[in-house]
Short mmCIF file of C-alpha atoms and ligand atoms in Angstrom, two decimals:
data_model
loop_
_atom_site.label_atom_id
_atom_site.label_comp_id
_atom_site.label_asym_id
_atom_site.label_seq_id
_atom_site.Cartn_x
_atom_site.Cartn_y
_atom_site.Cartn_z
CA THR A 1 0.00 0.00 0.00
CA GLU A 2 1.06 3.51 -0.64
CA TRP A 3 0.00 5.47 2.40
CA THR A 4 -1.26 8.64 0.78
CA THR A 5 -2.75 11.35 2.98
CA PRO A 6 -6.34 10.58 1.91
CA LEU A 7 -5.77 6.92 2.78
CA ARG A 8 -4.36 7.74 6.21
CA TYR A 9 -7.38 9.91 6.92
CA LYS A 10 -9.96 7.54 5.48
CA PRO A 11 -12.86 7.22 7.97
CA TYR A 12 -12.65 4.17 10.23
CA HIS A 13 -16.00 2.71 9.09
CA GLN A 14 -14.76 2.50 5.50
CA TRP A 15 -12.15 -0.14 6.40
CA SER A 16 -13.42 -3.68 6.10
CA LYS A 17 -13.51 -6.19 8.92
CA SER A 18 -11.66 -8.73 6.77
CA TYR A 19 -8.80 -6.29 6.26
CA GLN A 20 -8.51 -5.78 10.02
CA ASP A 21 -8.66 -9.53 10.61
CA MET A 22 -5.84 -9.97 8.13
CA LEU A 23 -3.74 -7.39 10.02
CA ALA A 24 -4.47 -9.15 13.32
CA ALA A 25 -3.50 -12.53 11.86
CA GLU A 26 -0.23 -11.14 10.57
CA LEU A 27 0.68 -9.70 13.96
CA GLU A 28 -0.29 -12.97 15.63
CA GLN A 29 2.24 -14.85 13.48
CA SER A 30 5.05 -12.39 13.96
CA GLY A 31 8.21 -13.65 15.64
CA TRP A 32 8.62 -10.11 17.00
CA LYS A 33 5.25 -10.07 18.75
CA LEU A 34 5.73 -9.10 22.37
CA ALA A 35 4.90 -11.42 25.26
CA PHE A 36 4.50 -8.95 28.11
CA HIS A 37 4.61 -5.50 26.54
CA ILE A 38 1.54 -3.59 25.45
CA GLN A 39 1.36 -3.65 21.67
CA PRO A 40 -1.31 -2.52 19.22
CA LYS A 41 -4.21 -4.82 18.49
CA THR A 42 -3.61 -3.99 14.85
CA GLY A 43 -1.73 -1.20 13.12
CA LEU A 44 0.26 1.39 15.00
CA LEU A 45 0.59 2.40 18.62
CA ASN A 46 2.34 5.54 19.81
CA ASP A 47 2.15 7.66 22.96
CA PRO A 48 0.82 6.33 26.26
CA ASN A 49 -2.17 8.44 27.31
CA GLY A 50 -4.28 8.83 30.44
CA PHE A 51 -2.21 6.60 32.75
CA SER A 52 -4.28 6.58 35.95
CA PHE A 53 -5.87 4.63 38.79
CA TYR A 54 -9.66 4.68 38.87
CA ASN A 55 -12.33 2.51 40.44
CA GLU A 56 -9.74 0.14 41.95
CA LYS A 57 -8.02 -0.50 38.63
CA TRP A 58 -5.11 0.80 36.63
CA HIS A 59 -6.06 2.46 33.36
CA LEU A 60 -3.78 3.12 30.46
CA PHE A 61 -4.71 4.39 27.03
CA TYR A 62 -2.54 4.79 24.00
CA GLN A 63 -2.50 6.58 20.67
CA ALA A 64 -3.72 4.12 18.06
CA TYR A 65 -4.07 3.95 14.31
CA PRO A 66 -5.72 0.57 13.65
CA PHE A 67 -5.29 0.19 9.88
CA GLY A 68 -1.56 0.04 9.24
CA PRO A 69 1.92 0.88 10.51
CA VAL A 70 1.60 4.60 9.81
CA HIS A 71 0.56 7.74 11.66
CA GLY A 72 -2.97 7.90 10.29
CA VAL A 73 -5.99 9.44 11.97
CA LYS A 74 -5.55 8.63 15.67
CA SER A 75 -7.81 7.50 18.46
CA TRP A 76 -7.36 6.37 22.07
CA TYR A 77 -7.30 2.67 22.85
CA HIS A 78 -8.09 1.67 26.43
CA MET A 79 -6.30 -0.99 28.54
CA VAL A 80 -7.24 -2.01 32.09
CA SER A 81 -5.20 -3.81 34.73
CA ASP A 82 -5.33 -5.08 38.30
CA ASN A 83 -1.58 -5.42 38.66
CA LEU A 84 0.24 -3.18 36.14
CA VAL A 85 1.48 -6.31 34.37
CA ASP A 86 -1.55 -8.10 32.94
CA TRP A 87 -3.47 -5.68 30.75
CA GLU A 88 -6.89 -6.39 29.42
CA GLN A 89 -7.64 -4.92 26.02
CA HIS A 90 -10.83 -2.97 26.41
CA ASP A 91 -11.65 -0.96 23.32
CA TYR A 92 -11.15 2.11 21.18
CA VAL A 93 -12.78 4.69 23.41
CA LEU A 94 -12.12 8.09 21.88
CA LEU A 95 -12.65 8.10 18.15
CA PRO A 96 -12.05 10.95 15.68
CA ASP A 97 -15.77 11.47 15.19
CA SER A 98 -16.48 15.07 16.18
CA PRO A 99 -15.87 18.38 14.36
CA TYR A 100 -13.25 19.17 17.02
CA ASP A 101 -11.15 16.02 16.55
CA SER A 102 -11.91 14.95 12.97
CA HIS A 103 -8.21 14.51 12.09
CA GLY A 104 -7.10 12.78 15.23
CA VAL A 105 -7.77 12.30 18.92
CA TYR A 106 -4.30 13.26 20.06
CA SER A 107 -2.44 12.71 23.30
CA GLY A 108 -3.57 13.66 26.76
CA SER A 109 -4.05 12.54 30.31
CA ALA A 110 -6.57 11.35 32.88
CA MET A 111 -7.43 12.04 36.50
CA THR A 112 -10.00 10.57 38.87
CA VAL A 113 -12.64 13.12 39.89
CA GLU A 114 -15.17 11.81 42.37
CA ASP A 115 -16.76 8.73 40.81
CA LYS A 116 -15.55 9.38 37.27
CA LEU A 117 -12.36 9.48 35.29
CA PHE A 118 -11.74 12.83 33.60
CA LEU A 119 -9.89 12.62 30.28
CA MET A 120 -8.27 15.61 28.64
CA TYR A 121 -6.80 15.44 25.16
CA THR A 122 -6.11 17.37 21.98
CA GLY A 123 -8.47 17.35 19.04
CA ASN A 124 -6.57 17.73 15.80
CA VAL A 125 -8.46 19.29 12.91
CA ARG A 126 -7.27 20.14 9.40
CA ASN A 127 -9.08 22.55 7.11
CA GLU A 128 -9.29 22.50 3.30
CA GLU A 129 -5.82 24.05 3.07
CA TRP A 130 -4.58 21.36 5.45
CA GLU A 131 -3.89 23.97 8.12
CA ARG A 132 -3.99 22.63 11.66
CA HIS A 133 -6.39 23.70 14.38
CA SER A 134 -5.84 22.27 17.86
CA TYR A 135 -8.66 22.09 20.38
CA GLN A 136 -8.23 20.99 23.98
CA LEU A 137 -11.08 18.63 24.74
CA GLY A 138 -12.50 16.70 27.64
CA ALA A 139 -14.41 13.49 28.27
CA TRP A 140 -15.75 11.52 31.24
CA MET A 141 -15.48 7.81 31.78
CA ASN A 142 -17.81 6.08 34.24
CA THR A 143 -17.49 2.84 36.22
CA GLU A 144 -18.95 0.92 33.26
CA MET A 145 -16.01 2.25 31.27
CA GLU A 146 -18.31 4.19 28.99
CA VAL A 147 -16.68 7.35 27.72
CA GLU A 148 -18.66 10.45 26.93
CA LYS A 149 -17.06 13.41 25.22
CA ILE A 150 -17.75 16.92 26.49
CA THR A 151 -19.26 18.50 23.38
CA GLU A 152 -17.61 21.93 23.49
CA PRO A 153 -13.83 22.47 23.64
CA LEU A 154 -12.34 23.38 27.00
CA ILE A 155 -9.78 25.55 25.24
CA ASP A 156 -10.59 26.43 21.66
CA SER A 157 -7.35 28.12 20.56
CA PRO A 158 -3.79 28.67 21.63
CA PRO A 159 -3.16 32.00 23.36
CA ALA A 160 -1.90 35.02 21.40
CA GLY A 161 1.71 34.57 20.40
CA TYR A 162 1.49 30.79 19.94
CA THR A 163 0.74 28.57 16.94
CA HIS A 164 -1.63 25.61 16.60
CA GLU A 165 1.25 23.26 17.39
CA PHE A 166 -0.48 23.16 20.74
CA ARG A 167 -1.19 19.75 22.21
CA ASP A 168 -0.87 16.98 24.80
CA PRO A 169 -2.56 18.47 27.90
CA GLN A 170 -1.52 16.94 31.20
CA VAL A 171 -3.99 17.65 33.97
CA PHE A 172 -3.34 17.11 37.69
CA ARG A 173 -4.30 18.45 41.09
CA TYR A 174 -2.05 21.04 42.64
CA GLN A 175 -2.94 22.49 46.02
CA ASN A 176 -6.59 23.57 45.70
CA HIS A 177 -6.69 23.83 41.92
CA TYR A 178 -6.36 21.77 38.78
CA LEU A 179 -3.30 22.55 36.74
CA MET A 180 -2.60 21.66 33.16
CA MET A 181 0.68 21.60 31.27
CA ILE A 182 0.59 21.60 27.50
CA GLY A 183 3.11 21.47 24.67
CA ALA A 184 3.32 24.61 22.57
CA GLN A 185 5.17 26.55 19.93
CA THR A 186 5.68 30.32 19.88
CA LYS A 187 4.93 32.36 16.73
CA ASN A 188 8.69 32.44 16.09
CA GLU A 189 8.70 28.66 16.22
CA LYS A 190 10.29 28.01 19.58
CA GLY A 191 9.21 25.12 21.76
CA ALA A 192 7.43 25.97 25.00
CA VAL A 193 5.33 24.51 27.78
CA LEU A 194 2.24 26.47 28.85
CA ALA A 195 0.57 26.16 32.24
CA TYR A 196 -3.17 26.62 32.79
CA GLN A 197 -5.28 26.56 35.91
CA SER A 198 -8.89 25.72 36.61
CA SER A 199 -11.15 25.30 39.60
CA ASN A 200 -13.96 23.44 37.81
CA LEU A 201 -12.25 21.68 34.85
CA THR A 202 -14.41 23.73 32.45
CA ASP A 203 -12.90 27.21 32.62
CA TRP A 204 -9.18 27.28 32.06
CA GLU A 205 -7.06 30.32 32.78
CA LEU A 206 -3.59 30.71 31.27
CA LEU A 207 -0.96 31.09 33.98
CA GLY A 208 1.84 31.58 31.50
CA GLU A 209 4.82 29.86 29.99
CA LEU A 210 6.43 27.39 32.32
CA ASP A 211 9.91 28.52 33.28
CA TYR A 212 12.16 25.46 33.57
CA THR A 213 15.19 26.35 31.47
CA THR A 214 16.95 29.39 30.12
CA GLU A 215 17.79 27.63 26.86
CA GLU A 216 15.80 27.43 23.65
CA MET A 217 13.77 24.24 23.50
CA GLY A 218 13.87 23.52 19.77
CA PHE A 219 10.82 24.24 17.60
CA MET A 220 8.17 22.34 19.58
CA VAL A 221 7.79 20.64 22.93
CA GLU A 222 5.63 17.52 22.84
CA CYS A 223 4.16 15.61 25.76
CA PRO A 224 5.20 17.73 28.75
CA ASN A 225 4.58 15.87 31.99
CA PHE A 226 5.01 17.50 35.37
CA VAL A 227 5.23 15.28 38.42
CA LEU A 228 6.39 15.58 42.01
CA VAL A 229 8.85 12.81 42.83
CA ASP A 230 9.89 12.52 46.47
CA GLY A 231 8.75 16.12 46.88
CA GLN A 232 10.79 17.49 43.99
CA PRO A 233 9.27 18.74 40.74
CA VAL A 234 10.30 16.82 37.65
CA LEU A 235 9.35 17.79 34.12
CA LEU A 236 9.49 15.08 31.47
CA PHE A 237 9.21 16.44 27.94
CA CYS A 238 10.14 15.97 24.29
CA PRO A 239 11.86 19.03 22.83
CA GLN A 240 11.77 18.53 19.07
CA GLY A 241 14.66 20.08 17.20
CA LEU A 242 16.64 20.79 20.37
CA ASP A 243 20.12 22.11 19.59
CA LYS A 244 22.65 19.38 20.44
CA ASP A 245 24.97 21.97 21.92
CA ILE A 246 22.37 22.60 24.61
CA SER A 247 22.11 18.95 25.50
CA SER A 248 23.56 16.04 23.63
CA TYR A 249 21.35 13.28 22.28
CA GLN A 250 21.32 10.98 19.28
CA ASN A 251 17.69 9.99 18.73
CA ILE A 252 15.71 11.89 16.12
CA TYR A 253 13.78 13.56 18.97
CA PRO A 254 14.83 13.25 22.60
CA ASN A 255 12.72 12.48 25.65
CA MET A 256 14.36 14.56 28.37
CA TYR A 257 13.78 15.72 31.90
CA VAL A 258 14.80 18.37 34.41
CA ILE A 259 14.59 18.16 38.21
CA GLY A 260 14.03 21.25 40.32
CA SER A 261 14.00 22.02 44.02
CA SER A 262 10.46 23.40 44.13
CA PHE A 263 7.60 24.60 41.99
CA ASN A 264 6.45 28.19 42.26
CA LYS A 265 2.95 28.57 40.88
CA GLU A 266 2.96 32.37 41.23
CA THR A 267 5.91 32.72 38.87
CA VAL A 268 5.05 29.51 36.97
CA SER A 269 8.56 28.24 37.46
CA ILE A 270 10.40 25.14 38.46
CA GLU A 271 13.17 26.50 40.64
CA ASN A 272 16.84 25.52 40.65
CA THR A 273 16.46 23.18 37.73
CA SER A 274 19.10 20.68 36.72
CA ASP A 275 20.53 20.55 33.24
CA LEU A 276 18.51 18.67 30.66
CA ILE A 277 19.04 14.92 31.01
CA ASN A 278 18.11 12.10 28.64
CA LEU A 279 15.37 10.08 30.29
CA ASP A 280 16.55 6.96 28.50
CA GLU A 281 20.01 6.37 27.11
CA GLY A 282 18.84 3.95 24.44
CA PHE A 283 17.37 4.24 20.98
CA ASP A 284 13.62 4.20 21.18
CA ILE A 285 11.93 5.93 24.12
CA TYR A 286 9.55 8.83 23.58
CA ALA A 287 6.49 10.57 25.05
CA THR A 288 6.86 9.17 28.58
CA GLN A 289 3.98 9.82 30.99
CA ALA A 290 4.24 9.67 34.76
CA PHE A 291 1.70 10.18 37.50
CA GLN A 292 1.45 9.98 41.23
CA ALA A 293 -0.56 6.87 42.05
CA PRO A 294 -2.85 6.85 45.10
CA ASP A 295 -0.51 4.33 46.77
CA GLY A 296 2.17 7.03 46.80
CA ARG A 297 4.33 5.66 44.03
CA VAL A 298 5.22 7.69 40.96
CA LEU A 299 4.75 5.41 37.97
CA SER A 300 5.81 5.99 34.40
CA VAL A 301 5.41 4.38 31.02
CA GLY A 302 6.93 5.38 27.70
CA TRP A 303 6.40 4.72 24.04
CA ILE A 304 9.09 2.40 22.63
CA GLY A 305 9.22 3.86 19.16
CA LEU A 306 10.05 7.13 17.53
CA PRO A 307 8.37 9.28 14.92
CA GLU A 308 9.75 9.34 11.38
CA ILE A 309 11.85 6.14 11.71
CA ASP A 310 11.04 2.97 9.75
CA TYR A 311 10.88 -0.15 11.91
CA PRO A 312 11.16 -3.71 10.51
CA THR A 313 7.63 -4.62 11.69
CA PHE A 314 6.19 -2.14 9.19
CA GLU A 315 6.45 -4.97 6.67
CA GLU A 316 4.16 -7.01 8.88
CA GLY A 317 1.61 -4.21 9.08
CA TRP A 318 2.08 -3.23 12.72
CA ALA A 319 4.29 -0.95 14.78
CA HIS A 320 5.61 -0.26 18.26
CA CYS A 321 4.85 -1.05 21.88
CA LEU A 322 4.85 0.58 25.31
CA SER A 323 7.60 0.13 27.89
CA ILE A 324 7.08 -1.84 31.07
CA VAL A 325 5.80 0.28 33.95
CA LYS A 326 8.58 1.91 35.96
CA GLU A 327 8.69 3.45 39.40
CA LEU A 328 10.44 6.81 39.74
CA SER A 329 12.40 8.08 42.71
CA ILE A 330 15.06 10.70 43.38
CA LYS A 331 18.37 10.22 45.11
CA GLU A 332 20.98 12.98 45.30
CA ASN A 333 19.11 15.03 42.76
CA HIS A 334 19.13 12.23 40.21
CA LEU A 335 16.06 10.50 38.84
CA TYR A 336 16.04 6.71 39.23
CA GLN A 337 13.74 4.49 37.18
CA LYS A 338 13.09 0.95 38.32
CA PRO A 339 10.89 -1.78 36.97
CA VAL A 340 7.69 -1.74 38.98
CA ALA A 341 7.70 -4.42 41.72
CA GLU A 342 4.70 -6.19 40.16
CA MET A 343 6.94 -7.32 37.29
CA GLN A 344 7.91 -10.21 39.59
CA GLU A 345 4.50 -11.72 38.93
CA LEU A 346 5.71 -12.72 35.49
CA ARG A 347 8.57 -14.83 36.77
CA GLN A 348 8.59 -18.53 36.00
CA ASN A 349 11.68 -20.75 36.01
CA HIS A 350 14.59 -19.47 38.01
CA GLN A 351 18.25 -20.14 37.35
CA GLU A 352 20.95 -18.90 39.66
CA LEU A 353 24.02 -17.56 37.93
CA GLN A 354 27.38 -17.62 39.56
CA GLY A 355 30.84 -18.08 38.27
CA SER A 356 34.11 -16.75 37.20
CA ALA A 357 34.37 -15.44 33.68
CA GLN A 358 37.46 -15.72 31.54
CA ALA A 359 38.29 -13.08 29.00
CA SER A 360 36.95 -15.26 26.21
CA ASN A 361 33.27 -16.05 25.76
CA THR A 362 31.42 -17.28 28.83
CA LEU A 363 27.98 -18.58 28.10
CA LEU A 364 25.62 -17.49 30.86
CA SER A 365 22.43 -18.95 29.50
CA SER A 366 20.74 -20.09 26.33
CA PRO A 367 17.01 -19.92 26.96
CA ASP A 368 14.34 -21.22 24.61
CA SER A 369 13.17 -17.73 23.79
CA ASN A 370 14.03 -14.12 24.34
CA VAL A 371 11.34 -13.68 26.97
CA TYR A 372 13.20 -13.32 30.23
CA GLU A 373 14.47 -11.25 33.12
CA LEU A 374 18.15 -11.20 33.93
CA LYS A 375 19.88 -9.65 36.92
CA LEU A 376 23.62 -9.54 36.85
CA GLU A 377 26.12 -8.19 39.33
CA LEU A 378 29.70 -7.66 38.25
CA ASN A 379 32.81 -6.17 39.69
CA ALA A 380 32.74 -2.65 38.29
CA GLY A 381 36.52 -2.45 38.18
CA THR A 382 36.67 -4.58 35.06
CA SER A 383 35.64 -3.84 31.51
CA GLY A 384 33.84 -6.22 29.22
CA SER A 385 30.72 -6.89 27.25
CA LEU A 386 27.47 -8.69 27.74
CA TYR A 387 25.86 -10.10 24.61
CA LEU A 388 22.13 -10.73 24.41
CA PHE A 389 20.08 -12.06 21.49
CA ALA A 390 23.32 -13.77 20.39
CA ASP A 391 23.82 -16.71 18.07
CA LYS A 392 25.73 -19.85 19.14
CA GLN A 393 29.11 -18.54 18.06
CA ASN A 394 28.41 -15.08 19.42
CA LYS A 395 28.93 -13.50 16.03
CA GLU A 396 25.63 -11.66 16.03
CA GLY A 397 24.04 -10.09 19.05
CA LEU A 398 23.10 -7.04 21.04
CA LYS A 399 26.25 -5.83 22.74
CA ILE A 400 26.28 -4.04 26.08
CA SER A 401 29.78 -2.89 26.98
CA PHE A 402 31.00 -1.48 30.25
CA ASP A 403 34.16 0.51 30.42
CA ALA A 404 35.65 0.61 33.89
CA LYS A 405 38.24 3.23 33.04
CA HIS A 406 35.79 5.81 31.77
CA ASP A 407 32.79 4.74 33.85
CA THR A 408 30.54 4.34 30.85
CA ILE A 409 28.13 1.80 29.55
CA SER A 410 27.16 1.46 25.89
CA MET A 411 24.75 -0.46 23.80
CA ASP A 412 25.63 -1.42 20.24
CA ARG A 413 22.83 -2.82 18.11
CA SER A 414 24.68 -2.79 14.79
CA LYS A 415 24.93 -6.60 14.80
CA ALA A 416 21.63 -7.28 16.46
CA GLY A 417 19.47 -8.39 13.59
CA ILE A 418 17.83 -6.19 10.99
CA PRO A 419 19.35 -2.71 10.96
CA PHE A 420 17.04 0.30 11.18
CA GLY A 421 17.25 3.95 12.18
CA GLU A 422 20.95 3.74 11.34
CA SER A 423 21.30 7.35 10.29
CA TYR A 424 20.97 8.15 14.01
CA GLY A 425 23.78 5.77 14.89
CA SER A 426 23.85 2.20 16.17
CA THR A 427 25.57 2.84 19.48
CA ARG A 428 24.53 4.75 22.57
CA THR A 429 26.83 5.52 25.50
CA ALA A 430 25.94 6.69 28.98
CA ALA A 431 28.07 7.91 31.86
CA LEU A 432 27.92 6.08 35.16
CA LYS A 433 28.77 7.11 38.68
CA ARG A 434 31.79 5.19 39.95
CA GLN A 435 30.85 2.40 42.32
CA ASP A 436 32.14 -1.04 43.31
CA LYS A 437 29.52 -3.12 41.60
CA LEU A 438 27.85 -2.83 38.26
CA THR A 439 24.31 -4.14 38.31
CA LEU A 440 22.31 -4.83 35.19
CA HIS A 441 18.62 -5.60 35.39
CA ILE A 442 17.36 -6.65 32.00
CA PHE A 443 13.96 -7.41 30.52
CA ALA A 444 14.04 -9.07 27.12
CA ASP A 445 10.84 -9.58 25.20
CA ARG A 446 11.35 -10.98 21.69
CA SER A 447 12.01 -7.66 19.97
CA VAL A 448 12.54 -5.35 22.95
CA CYS A 449 15.33 -5.02 25.46
CA GLU A 450 15.12 -2.75 28.51
CA VAL A 451 18.26 -2.46 30.61
CA PHE A 452 18.20 -0.87 34.06
CA VAL A 453 21.74 0.00 35.11
CA ASN A 454 22.82 0.41 38.74
CA ASP A 455 19.34 0.33 40.27
CA GLY A 456 17.84 2.55 37.63
CA TYR A 457 20.50 5.25 37.58
CA ARG A 458 20.37 4.79 33.81
CA VAL A 459 17.91 3.00 31.56
CA ILE A 460 18.77 1.85 28.06
CA THR A 461 15.87 0.75 25.88
CA SER A 462 16.07 -0.71 22.41
CA ARG A 463 14.03 -2.60 19.86
CA VAL A 464 15.94 -5.58 18.45
CA PHE A 465 14.82 -7.51 15.38
CA VAL A 466 16.72 -10.77 15.09
CA LYS A 467 15.53 -13.02 12.27
CA ASP A 468 16.57 -16.31 13.80
CA PRO A 469 14.48 -17.26 16.87
CA GLN A 470 17.45 -19.39 18.02
CA GLN A 471 19.40 -16.23 18.70
CA THR A 472 18.83 -16.35 22.45
CA HIS A 473 22.31 -16.88 23.83
CA ILE A 474 23.69 -14.72 26.59
CA PHE A 475 27.47 -14.34 26.79
CA LEU A 476 29.99 -12.41 28.80
CA GLN A 477 33.09 -11.49 26.87
CA GLY A 478 36.30 -9.70 27.76
CA PHE A 479 35.29 -9.62 31.39
CA GLU A 480 37.56 -11.40 33.83
CA GLY A 481 36.15 -11.87 37.25
CA ASP A 482 33.30 -13.13 39.33
CA TYR A 483 29.69 -12.62 38.51
CA THR A 484 26.50 -13.46 40.31
CA GLY A 485 22.99 -13.17 39.08
CA ASP A 486 19.52 -14.50 38.54
CA PHE A 487 17.72 -15.51 35.43
CA TRP A 488 13.99 -16.06 35.09
CA THR A 489 11.91 -17.04 32.12
CA LEU A 490 8.84 -14.84 32.08
CA ARG A 491 5.28 -15.72 31.21
CA GLU A 492 3.11 -13.87 28.72
CA MET A 493 0.78 -11.23 30.05
CA ASN A 494 -2.74 -12.45 30.70
C1 LIG B 1 3.98 12.58 20.11
C2 LIG B 1 2.77 13.10 19.35
C3 LIG B 1 1.96 14.05 20.20
C4 LIG B 1 0.61 13.95 19.57
C5 LIG B 1 0.53 12.49 19.20
C6 LIG B 1 -0.24 12.19 17.97
O1 LIG B 1 4.43 11.37 19.63
O2 LIG B 1 3.17 13.71 18.15
O3 LIG B 1 2.47 15.35 20.25
O4 LIG B 1 -0.42 14.31 20.45
O5 LIG B 1 1.86 12.05 19.04
O6 LIG B 1 -0.37 10.81 17.78
#
C-alpha cells in the first residue's frame, strides 16, 4: 500500500472487517510479537495516554491507528489492569468522530474526579488548506467504562503569540486547583510549555509559559509531563529540534527531563532546575507519561518507538509497543527508574548464575526464547561486554559494553538483527557514577530489550529484530572476574 494522505485519513468505518482480521492474523504470526509489553491490536501504537488509577483498577490508554503501521488518523485505545502487568484490552474509546477532533484524537491525560475518570486530550483538525487547528477537549469515563465526550472544547485556541502546534494536555491536582501543562510553539517557532489553571475543569485560565530552562527548547515541545517525585518537581518532555549543543542526544527527537528544588505557581517556574538529562540512554523511548498513584508511588510508562523512523515490523503491518511500567524516585538530585515491583508476577523458572568469567566467551544462559528477566552483578573495576540475542558462536548479538576506566556503559545494536534507524547511529553511551559493583537488570521480550543499570540510575531501551528465533544466547566477553545473578523465564501477560 502507498499510504497517501487521503488513505491515512480515510474514515474508520470505511475499512473492512476482513482487512482488520488480516492485520491481526499477521501480527499474531510475527516472531517479533511481544509477550509482556503492550502492543497494538492492529496497526500502530504511539504515545501512552491517560495513565491513571480509577475505580480500583489501573487504566492506560494509547494513541492508536488501527489500519496500518503509519501515523494515520488517531484515536485512544483503552487498557485495564489489576496489577500493572496483565493488561486487558478494552476498546477504542475516543474516536475521531467530532468536528473538534476529525483529524485525530491526540495525546492527553486522565485524572480521577469523584466517581468518574476525567480525560483531557487534543483534538486535531485540518481545514481544506490542510492547516492545523488544535482544540483541547474533555471526556468523562464512568465505572462501566463508557466514555462520553464533552461537546464543546475546554480551550478552543492557543493564546496570542502561539501557533496551533499546541497539544498533549496533562492535567493534575495542585494544592486547591487543577493545573494543566501543555506542549506549545511560539509564533517564532520556539518550543514551550504552557501552564493553565482551573477550579472546575471547564474554565481554564492561562498562567503563562512554564519557566524550567533558560535555553531554547527547539521548535516544539511535545508531551510535557510534570510530576512531584519525592517532593521534587520533575518535568518530562520531548523538545523537538533541540540544539545538540544545549544537551547532547542521538535519537531523532529526545525524551528529556529536568529536576528542580520546588515549583512556584505564582511565577510559573520550576526553581533551581538541573541541566537537561536524557530520560533513557537507548534508541527508542519517547512521550513518557508519569503520574502519582494513590498508593504514593510515581509510575511511568513510555512509548518504545520514535516518529519518522522505519521499523522492521512495518512490513508485517504493525508498529511499536509501550515500555514496562517503571517506578520513579530521586536520590541525590538524580532520577532513578526501576521496573515496577509487580513485574515479579511474570517470573517462571529461576536459574541462579554464579561463576568466574574468563576473557573469552562465557555462556551465561541459552534460553528457549528471548522472553526473560536477567539480573547480573559484576565487579565494576573490570571492563567487558554482555551479549544478548546472540547466536551460538556469538557472532551476532546485542552488545552491552561497560568501560571501567571511563565509567561508561554502551549499547551497540549494529549486529543485532535487521538494521534500522541507522542514520541516528547504532551505538549509545551513557556515563555512570563510579561504584564497586555494576548491576544490570534486563527485561528481554522478543524484539525489545530494557536495561536498568545500577538500580535505575540509567535505563537503556532498544528494539531488536533478530531473524533467527534461536538467537537467544547470553554471553559475557572480555570480562575477567566473578559474577552473580539471577535468570527467570517470564510468562506472557494475561
Ligand atoms: C507525540 C505526538 C503528540 C501527539 C501524538 C499524535 O508522539 O506527536 O504530540 O499528540 O503524538 O499521535
